[in-house]
Coordinates of C-alpha atoms and ligand atoms in Angstrom, one line a residue:
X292 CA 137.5 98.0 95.6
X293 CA 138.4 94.2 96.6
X294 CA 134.9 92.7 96.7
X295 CA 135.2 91.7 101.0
X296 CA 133.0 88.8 100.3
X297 CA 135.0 87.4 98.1
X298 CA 138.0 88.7 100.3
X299 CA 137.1 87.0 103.2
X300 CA 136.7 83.4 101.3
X301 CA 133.2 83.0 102.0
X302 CA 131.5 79.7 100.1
X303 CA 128.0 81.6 100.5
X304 CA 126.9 85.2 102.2
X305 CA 123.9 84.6 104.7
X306 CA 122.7 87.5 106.0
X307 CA 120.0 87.5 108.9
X308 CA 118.1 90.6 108.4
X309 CA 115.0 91.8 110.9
X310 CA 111.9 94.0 110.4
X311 CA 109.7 95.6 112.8
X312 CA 108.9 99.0 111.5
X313 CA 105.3 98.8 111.8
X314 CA 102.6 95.9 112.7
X315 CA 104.9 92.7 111.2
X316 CA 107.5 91.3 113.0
X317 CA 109.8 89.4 110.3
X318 CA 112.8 87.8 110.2
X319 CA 114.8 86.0 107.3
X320 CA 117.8 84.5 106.0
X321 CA 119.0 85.2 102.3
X322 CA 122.0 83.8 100.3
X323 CA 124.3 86.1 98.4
X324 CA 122.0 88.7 98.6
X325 CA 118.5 87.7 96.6
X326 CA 118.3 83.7 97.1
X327 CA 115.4 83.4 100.3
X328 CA 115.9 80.2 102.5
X329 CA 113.4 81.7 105.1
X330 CA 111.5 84.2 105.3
X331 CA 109.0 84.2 108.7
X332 CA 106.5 86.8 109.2
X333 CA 104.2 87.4 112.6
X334 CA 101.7 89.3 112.1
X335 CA 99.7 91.6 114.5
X336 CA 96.3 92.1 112.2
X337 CA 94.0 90.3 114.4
X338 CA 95.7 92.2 117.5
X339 CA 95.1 96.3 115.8
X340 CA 92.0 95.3 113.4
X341 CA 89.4 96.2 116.3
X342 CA 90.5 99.2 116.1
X343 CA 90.5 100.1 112.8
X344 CA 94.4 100.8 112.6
X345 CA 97.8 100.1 114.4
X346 CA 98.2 101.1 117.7
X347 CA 101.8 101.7 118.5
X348 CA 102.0 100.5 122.0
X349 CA 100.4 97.3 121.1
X350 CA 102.4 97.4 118.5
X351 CA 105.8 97.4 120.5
X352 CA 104.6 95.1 122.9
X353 CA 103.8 92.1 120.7
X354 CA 107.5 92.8 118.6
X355 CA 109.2 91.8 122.4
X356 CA 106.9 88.9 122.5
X357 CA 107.3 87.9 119.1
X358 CA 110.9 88.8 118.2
X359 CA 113.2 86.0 119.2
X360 CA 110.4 82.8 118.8
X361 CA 110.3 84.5 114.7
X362 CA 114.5 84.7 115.1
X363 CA 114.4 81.3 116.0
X364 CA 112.2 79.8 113.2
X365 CA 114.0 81.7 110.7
X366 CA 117.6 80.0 111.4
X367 CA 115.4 76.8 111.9
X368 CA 113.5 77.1 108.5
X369 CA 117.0 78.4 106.9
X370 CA 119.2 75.0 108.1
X371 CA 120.8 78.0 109.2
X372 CA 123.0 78.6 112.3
X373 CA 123.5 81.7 113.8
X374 CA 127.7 81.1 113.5
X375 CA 127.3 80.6 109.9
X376 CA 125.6 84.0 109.5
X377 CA 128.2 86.8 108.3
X378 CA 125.9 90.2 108.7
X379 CA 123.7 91.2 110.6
X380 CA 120.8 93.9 109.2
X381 CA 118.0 95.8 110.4
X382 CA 115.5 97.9 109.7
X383 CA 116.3 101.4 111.4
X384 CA 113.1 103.8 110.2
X385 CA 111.5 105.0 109.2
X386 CA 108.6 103.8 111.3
X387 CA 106.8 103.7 114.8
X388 CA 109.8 104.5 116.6
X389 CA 108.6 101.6 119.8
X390 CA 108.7 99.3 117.4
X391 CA 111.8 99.6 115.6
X392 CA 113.4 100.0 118.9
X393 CA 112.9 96.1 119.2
X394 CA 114.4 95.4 116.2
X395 CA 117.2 97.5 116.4
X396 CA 118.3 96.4 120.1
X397 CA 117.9 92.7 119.3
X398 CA 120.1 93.3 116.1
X399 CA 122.5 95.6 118.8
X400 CA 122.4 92.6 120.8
X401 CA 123.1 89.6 118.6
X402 CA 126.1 92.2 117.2
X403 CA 128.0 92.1 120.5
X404 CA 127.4 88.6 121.5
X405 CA 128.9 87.3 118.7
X406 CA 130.7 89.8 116.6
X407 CA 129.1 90.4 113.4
X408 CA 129.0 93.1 111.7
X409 CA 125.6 94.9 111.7
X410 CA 123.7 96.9 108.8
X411 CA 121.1 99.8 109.1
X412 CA 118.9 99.4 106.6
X413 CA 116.3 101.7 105.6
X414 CA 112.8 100.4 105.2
X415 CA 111.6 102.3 101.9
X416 CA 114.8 100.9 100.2
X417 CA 114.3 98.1 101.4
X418 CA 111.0 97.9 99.8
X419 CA 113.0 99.2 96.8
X420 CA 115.1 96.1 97.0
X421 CA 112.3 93.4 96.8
X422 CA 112.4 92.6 93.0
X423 CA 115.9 91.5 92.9
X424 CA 115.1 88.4 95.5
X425 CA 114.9 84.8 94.2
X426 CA 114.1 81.7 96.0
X427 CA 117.0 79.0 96.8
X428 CA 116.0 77.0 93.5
X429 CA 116.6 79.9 91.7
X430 CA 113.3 80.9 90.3
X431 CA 111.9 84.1 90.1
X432 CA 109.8 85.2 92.9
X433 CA 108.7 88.4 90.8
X434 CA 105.3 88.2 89.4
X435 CA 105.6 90.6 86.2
X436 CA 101.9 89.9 85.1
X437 CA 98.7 89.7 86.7
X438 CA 99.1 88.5 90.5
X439 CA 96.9 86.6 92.7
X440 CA 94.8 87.6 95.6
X441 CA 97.1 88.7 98.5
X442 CA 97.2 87.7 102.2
X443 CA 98.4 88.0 105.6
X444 CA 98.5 85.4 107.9
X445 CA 97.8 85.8 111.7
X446 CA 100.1 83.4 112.9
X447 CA 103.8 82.9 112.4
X448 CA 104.1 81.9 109.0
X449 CA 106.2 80.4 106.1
X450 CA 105.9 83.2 103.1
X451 CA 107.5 80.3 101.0
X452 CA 104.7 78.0 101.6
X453 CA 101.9 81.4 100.8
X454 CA 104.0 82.1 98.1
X455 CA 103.3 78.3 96.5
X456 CA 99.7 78.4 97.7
X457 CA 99.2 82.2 96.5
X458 CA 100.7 81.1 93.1
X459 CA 99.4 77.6 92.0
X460 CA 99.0 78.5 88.3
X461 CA 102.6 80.9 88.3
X462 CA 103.7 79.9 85.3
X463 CA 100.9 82.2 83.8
X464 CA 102.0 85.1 86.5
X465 CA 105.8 85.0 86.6
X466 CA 108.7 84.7 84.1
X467 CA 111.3 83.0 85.4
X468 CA 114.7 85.3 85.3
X469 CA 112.7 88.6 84.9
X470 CA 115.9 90.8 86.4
X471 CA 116.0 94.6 87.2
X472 CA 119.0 96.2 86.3
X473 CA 120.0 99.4 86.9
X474 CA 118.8 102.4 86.5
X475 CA 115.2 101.6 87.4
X476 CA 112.3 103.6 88.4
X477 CA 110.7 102.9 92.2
X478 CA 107.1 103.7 92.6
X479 CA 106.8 102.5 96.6
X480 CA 103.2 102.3 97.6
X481 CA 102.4 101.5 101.2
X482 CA 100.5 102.1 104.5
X483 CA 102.9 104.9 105.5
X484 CA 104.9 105.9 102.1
X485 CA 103.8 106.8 98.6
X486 CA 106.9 108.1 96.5
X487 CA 108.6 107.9 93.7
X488 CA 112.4 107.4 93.9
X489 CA 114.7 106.9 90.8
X490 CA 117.3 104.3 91.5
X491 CA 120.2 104.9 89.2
X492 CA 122.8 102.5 90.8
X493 CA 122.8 100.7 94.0
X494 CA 122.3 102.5 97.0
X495 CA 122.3 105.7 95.5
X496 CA 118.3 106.5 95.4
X497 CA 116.2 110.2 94.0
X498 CA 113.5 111.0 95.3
X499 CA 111.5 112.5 92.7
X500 CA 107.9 112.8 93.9
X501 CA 106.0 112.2 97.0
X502 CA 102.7 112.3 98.3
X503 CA 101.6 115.4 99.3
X504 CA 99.3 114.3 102.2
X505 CA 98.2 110.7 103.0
X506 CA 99.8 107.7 101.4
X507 CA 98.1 105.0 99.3
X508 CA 97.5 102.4 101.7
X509 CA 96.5 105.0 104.1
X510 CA 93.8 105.8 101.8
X511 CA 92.6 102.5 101.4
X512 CA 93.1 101.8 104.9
X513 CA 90.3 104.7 105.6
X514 CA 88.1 104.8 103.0
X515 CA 87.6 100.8 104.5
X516 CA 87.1 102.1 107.9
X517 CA 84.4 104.3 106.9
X518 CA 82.6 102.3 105.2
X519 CA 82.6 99.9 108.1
X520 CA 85.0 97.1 105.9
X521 CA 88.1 96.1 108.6
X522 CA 91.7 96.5 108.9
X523 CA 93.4 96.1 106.8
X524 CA 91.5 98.1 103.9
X525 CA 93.5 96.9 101.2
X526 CA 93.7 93.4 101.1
X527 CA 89.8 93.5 101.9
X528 CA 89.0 96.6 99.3
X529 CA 91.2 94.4 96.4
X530 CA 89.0 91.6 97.3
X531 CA 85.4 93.6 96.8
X532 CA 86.4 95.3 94.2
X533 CA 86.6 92.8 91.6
X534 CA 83.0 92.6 91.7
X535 CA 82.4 96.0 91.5
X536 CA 82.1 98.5 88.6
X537 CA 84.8 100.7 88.6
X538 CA 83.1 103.6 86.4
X539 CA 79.9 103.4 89.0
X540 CA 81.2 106.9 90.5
X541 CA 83.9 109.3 89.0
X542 CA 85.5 110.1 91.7
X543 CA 88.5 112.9 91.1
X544 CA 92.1 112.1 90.6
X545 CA 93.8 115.0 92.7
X546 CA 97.0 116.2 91.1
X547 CA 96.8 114.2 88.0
X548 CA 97.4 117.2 86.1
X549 CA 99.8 118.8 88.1
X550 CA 102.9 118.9 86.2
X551 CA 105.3 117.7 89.0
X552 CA 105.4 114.0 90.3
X553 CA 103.6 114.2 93.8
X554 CA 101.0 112.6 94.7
X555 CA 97.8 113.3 97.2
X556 CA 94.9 111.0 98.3
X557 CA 93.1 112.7 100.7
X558 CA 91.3 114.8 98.9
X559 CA 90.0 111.3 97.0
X560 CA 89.2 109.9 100.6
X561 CA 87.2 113.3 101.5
X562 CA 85.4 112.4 97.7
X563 CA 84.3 109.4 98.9
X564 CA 83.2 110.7 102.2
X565 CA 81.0 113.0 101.1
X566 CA 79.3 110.3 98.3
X567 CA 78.7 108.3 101.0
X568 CA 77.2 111.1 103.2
X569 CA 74.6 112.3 100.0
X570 CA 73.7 109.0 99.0
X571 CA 73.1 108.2 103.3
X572 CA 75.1 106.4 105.2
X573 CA 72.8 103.9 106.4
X574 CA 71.5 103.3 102.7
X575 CA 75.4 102.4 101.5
X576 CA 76.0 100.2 104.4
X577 CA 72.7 98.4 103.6
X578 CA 73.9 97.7 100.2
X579 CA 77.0 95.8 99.5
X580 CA 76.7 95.8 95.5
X581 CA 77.0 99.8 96.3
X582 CA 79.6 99.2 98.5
X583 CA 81.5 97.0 95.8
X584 CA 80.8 100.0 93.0
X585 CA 81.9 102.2 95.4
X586 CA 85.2 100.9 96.6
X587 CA 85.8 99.9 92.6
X588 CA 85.6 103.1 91.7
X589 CA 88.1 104.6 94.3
X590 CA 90.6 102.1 93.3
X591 CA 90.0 103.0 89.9
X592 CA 91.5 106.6 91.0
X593 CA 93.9 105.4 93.0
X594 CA 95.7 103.6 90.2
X595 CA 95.1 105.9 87.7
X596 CA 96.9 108.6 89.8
X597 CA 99.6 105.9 90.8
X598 CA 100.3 105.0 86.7
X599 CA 100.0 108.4 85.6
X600 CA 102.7 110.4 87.5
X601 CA 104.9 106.8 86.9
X602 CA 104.4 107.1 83.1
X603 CA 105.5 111.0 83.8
X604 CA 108.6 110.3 85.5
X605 CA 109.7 107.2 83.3
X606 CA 109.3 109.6 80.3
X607 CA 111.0 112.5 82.2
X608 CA 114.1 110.5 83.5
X609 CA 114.2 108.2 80.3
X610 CA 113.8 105.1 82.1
X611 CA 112.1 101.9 80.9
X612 CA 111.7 100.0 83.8
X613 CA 109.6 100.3 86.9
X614 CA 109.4 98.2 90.0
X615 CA 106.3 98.8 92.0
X616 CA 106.7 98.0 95.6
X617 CA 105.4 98.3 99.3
X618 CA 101.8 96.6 100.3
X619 CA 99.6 98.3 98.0
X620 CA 101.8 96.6 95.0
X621 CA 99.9 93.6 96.3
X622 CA 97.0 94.9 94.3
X623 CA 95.5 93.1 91.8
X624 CA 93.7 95.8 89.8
X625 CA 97.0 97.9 90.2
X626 CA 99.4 94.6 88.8
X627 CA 97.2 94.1 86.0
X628 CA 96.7 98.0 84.7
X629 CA 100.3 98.7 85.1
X630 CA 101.1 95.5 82.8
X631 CA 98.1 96.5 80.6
X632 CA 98.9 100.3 80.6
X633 CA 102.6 100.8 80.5
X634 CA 103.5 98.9 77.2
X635 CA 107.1 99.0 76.3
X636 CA 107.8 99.5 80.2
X637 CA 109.3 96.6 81.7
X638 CA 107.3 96.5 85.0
X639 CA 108.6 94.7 87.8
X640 CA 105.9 93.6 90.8
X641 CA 107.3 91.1 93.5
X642 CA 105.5 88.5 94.4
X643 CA 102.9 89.6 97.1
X644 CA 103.9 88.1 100.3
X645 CA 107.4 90.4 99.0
X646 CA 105.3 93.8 99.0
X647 CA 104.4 93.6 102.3
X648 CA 106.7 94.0 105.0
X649 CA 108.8 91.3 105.5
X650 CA 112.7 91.0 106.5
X651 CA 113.6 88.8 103.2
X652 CA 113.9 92.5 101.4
X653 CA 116.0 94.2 104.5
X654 CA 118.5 90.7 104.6
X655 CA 118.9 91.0 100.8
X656 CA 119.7 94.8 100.9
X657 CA 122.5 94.1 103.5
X658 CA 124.6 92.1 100.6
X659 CA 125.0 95.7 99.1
X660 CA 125.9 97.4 102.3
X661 CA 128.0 94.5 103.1
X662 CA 129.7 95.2 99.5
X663 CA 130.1 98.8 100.5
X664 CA 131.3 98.8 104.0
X665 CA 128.5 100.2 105.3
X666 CA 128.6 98.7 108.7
X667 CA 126.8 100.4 112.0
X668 CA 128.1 100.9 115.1
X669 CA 127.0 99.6 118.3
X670 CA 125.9 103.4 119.4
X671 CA 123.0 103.0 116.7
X672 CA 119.6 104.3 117.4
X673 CA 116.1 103.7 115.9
X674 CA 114.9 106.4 113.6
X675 CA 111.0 106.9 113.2
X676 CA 112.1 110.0 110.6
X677 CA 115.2 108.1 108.2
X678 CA 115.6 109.8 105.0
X679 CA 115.9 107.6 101.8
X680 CA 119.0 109.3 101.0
X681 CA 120.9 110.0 104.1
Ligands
KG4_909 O1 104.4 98.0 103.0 P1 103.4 97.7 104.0 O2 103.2 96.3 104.4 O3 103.6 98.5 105.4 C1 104.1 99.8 105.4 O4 105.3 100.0 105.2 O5 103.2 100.7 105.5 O6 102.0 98.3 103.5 C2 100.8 98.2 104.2 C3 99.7 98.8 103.4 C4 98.4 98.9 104.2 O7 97.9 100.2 104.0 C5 97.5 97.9 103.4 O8 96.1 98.3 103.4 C6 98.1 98.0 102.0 O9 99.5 98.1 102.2 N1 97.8 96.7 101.2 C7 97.0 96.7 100.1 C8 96.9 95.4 99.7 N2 97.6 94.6 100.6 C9 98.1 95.5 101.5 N3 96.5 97.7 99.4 C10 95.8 97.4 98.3 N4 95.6 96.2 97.9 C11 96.2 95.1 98.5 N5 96.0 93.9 98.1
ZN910 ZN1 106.6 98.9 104.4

């Protein structure tokens, strides 16, 4: 098929892609598909942290307040204008459906006024899309090695400037021109999805395990809460763990010897319930070196029931790549033992400001629907249920 970016005589392709599945509201600009000239993320942390996890109506509400200052900023950050923009993409599910209402009518809405064709993207491949994006110089924004802390920002901010700050010594973390290629194996890891998807060309993804009850950010997310830590667990469990020991408590690893390649955490959050209830709750929340061992040696089960079922499906579908993506690839602990564990795998992390939601990855995935004519109509509707492979 004629390439219809090339066809159409196009110097550059910018697509203008937006993002409000859950609790970020993102918008960015991206060159010929992976190059990021902005990439502006609001978050609503401080708005859902009291509590203890995102509130969909709060949720929706701060999207409408939030959604065309970040659309401006983006073009602004970019040297963008919107007239130079040639697709339009957003994030369609799945996801709270009040929130990717906003996203989807404002996309709807910039489509009529001026024309341009519009992309439904799906959030999880969106997520899957993350490791191919570059910055405008042309280095790598993947981090292959060990990664430094993650963080969200409150406020509207530049990932480009978090990235730099987040990544002062990079040379050590990233090699420049690490590239997926085809076929590769996904292992998405966020607050609402653990699977694990085998990608064998674009746009045509295989699901091939899933979690069976909560997902892996969901898990940190409440272990955090009940141990009194904040929202979001993650970031803050990341951070206490490194001082803890991870082989304090052996907490199980449900389904690790399953043969297939799902997933569960909840039994592992129930584990660490009921440690917490036999030790005393007031005696764990006293003690924040328990605390520390405690939440090091969840993590430790988390990741080792993350890299075990990827080491399965690599060897089952003969791949040697893997791309761990969504917010929990933001993990430290989980970067460094899936470099450390998976020798002869090339494993792919993107930077972290790229794991967690953000609309670089859903402007970059356009360039591929763009390539394949995969353009929405004006009828669209948000879907909080979108299948990976519809
Ligand atoms: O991909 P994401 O931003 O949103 C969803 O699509 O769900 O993922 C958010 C999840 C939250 O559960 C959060 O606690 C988790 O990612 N997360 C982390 C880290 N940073 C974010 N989990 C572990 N370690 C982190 N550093
Ligand atoms: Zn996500």
């Amino acid at each position: 098929m004629e390439d219809p970016v090339v066809a159409k005589g196009f110097e550059y392709m910018y697509s203008l892609g937006i993002e409000t599945s859950c609790d970020e509201t993102s918008c960015a600009v991206v060159r010929d598909g992976d190059d990021i000239l902005s990439n502006v993320v609001a978050s609503q942390v401080d708005l859902h942290a009291s509590y203890g996890g995102v509130v969909p109506e709060i949720a929706s509400r701060a999207h409408i307040q939030k959604i065309l200052p970040v659309l401006e900023r983006a073009l602004t950050d970019a040297d963008v204008s919107l007239d130079k923009i040639n697709a339009l993409a957003v994030t369609l599910g799945p996801g709270l459906i009040g929130s990717l209402l906003v996203g989807v009518e404002t996309a709807k809405a910039l489509s009529f006024a001026t024309g341009k064709p519009l992309m439904a993207i799906n959030h999880i491949a969106s997520h899957l899309y993350a490791p191919f994006l570059s910055d405008a110089q042309g280095r790598s924004r993947i981090e292959v090695m060990k990664a430094k802390p993650s963080g969200r920002s409150s406020e509207v901010s530049r990932p480009s400037s978090a990235h730099r700050s987040s990544s002062n010594s990079s040379s050590e973390f990233s090699r420049p021109g690490a590239q997926l290629r085809y076929p590769y194996l996904g292992l998405v890891v966020s607050g609402g999805h653990s699977s694990l998807v085998v990608v064998w060309e674009p746009l045509r993804y295989e699901v091939v395990g899933v979690t069976l009850d909560d997902a892996a950010g969901e898990a940190y997310d409440k272990v955090a809460k009940l141990l009194g830590l904040g929202y979001p667990g993650g970031p803050i469990i990341d951070h206490l763990a490194q001082e803890g020991d991870s082989a304090y408590v052996r907490f199980p690893r449900p389904r690790i010897r399953a043969k297939d390649l799902n997933l569960s955490f909840s039994g592992l959050k129930t584990a660490v319930m009921q440690y917490v209830r036999e030790t005393g709750y007031e005696r764990v929340l006293r003690d924040q070196t328990l605390i520390r061992h405690i939440v090091a040696s969840f993590q430790a089960a988390v990741i080792d029931c993350l890299l075990t079922k990827a080491e399965r499906a690599l060897a089952a579908f003969h791949l040697d790549q893997l791309a761990i993506v969504g917010g929990v690839a933001a993990n430290r602990n989980l970067r460094a033992k899936a470099w450390e564990r998976l020798a002869g795998i090339r494993v792919i992390i993107p930077a972290p400001i790229l794991c967690t939601d953000n609309a670089a990855m859903v402007a970059g995935l356009a360039m591929l629907h763009y390539r394949a004519r995969n353009f929405a109509s004006l009828t669209l509707n948000a879907q909080a249920d979108y299948p990976l492979d519809s």
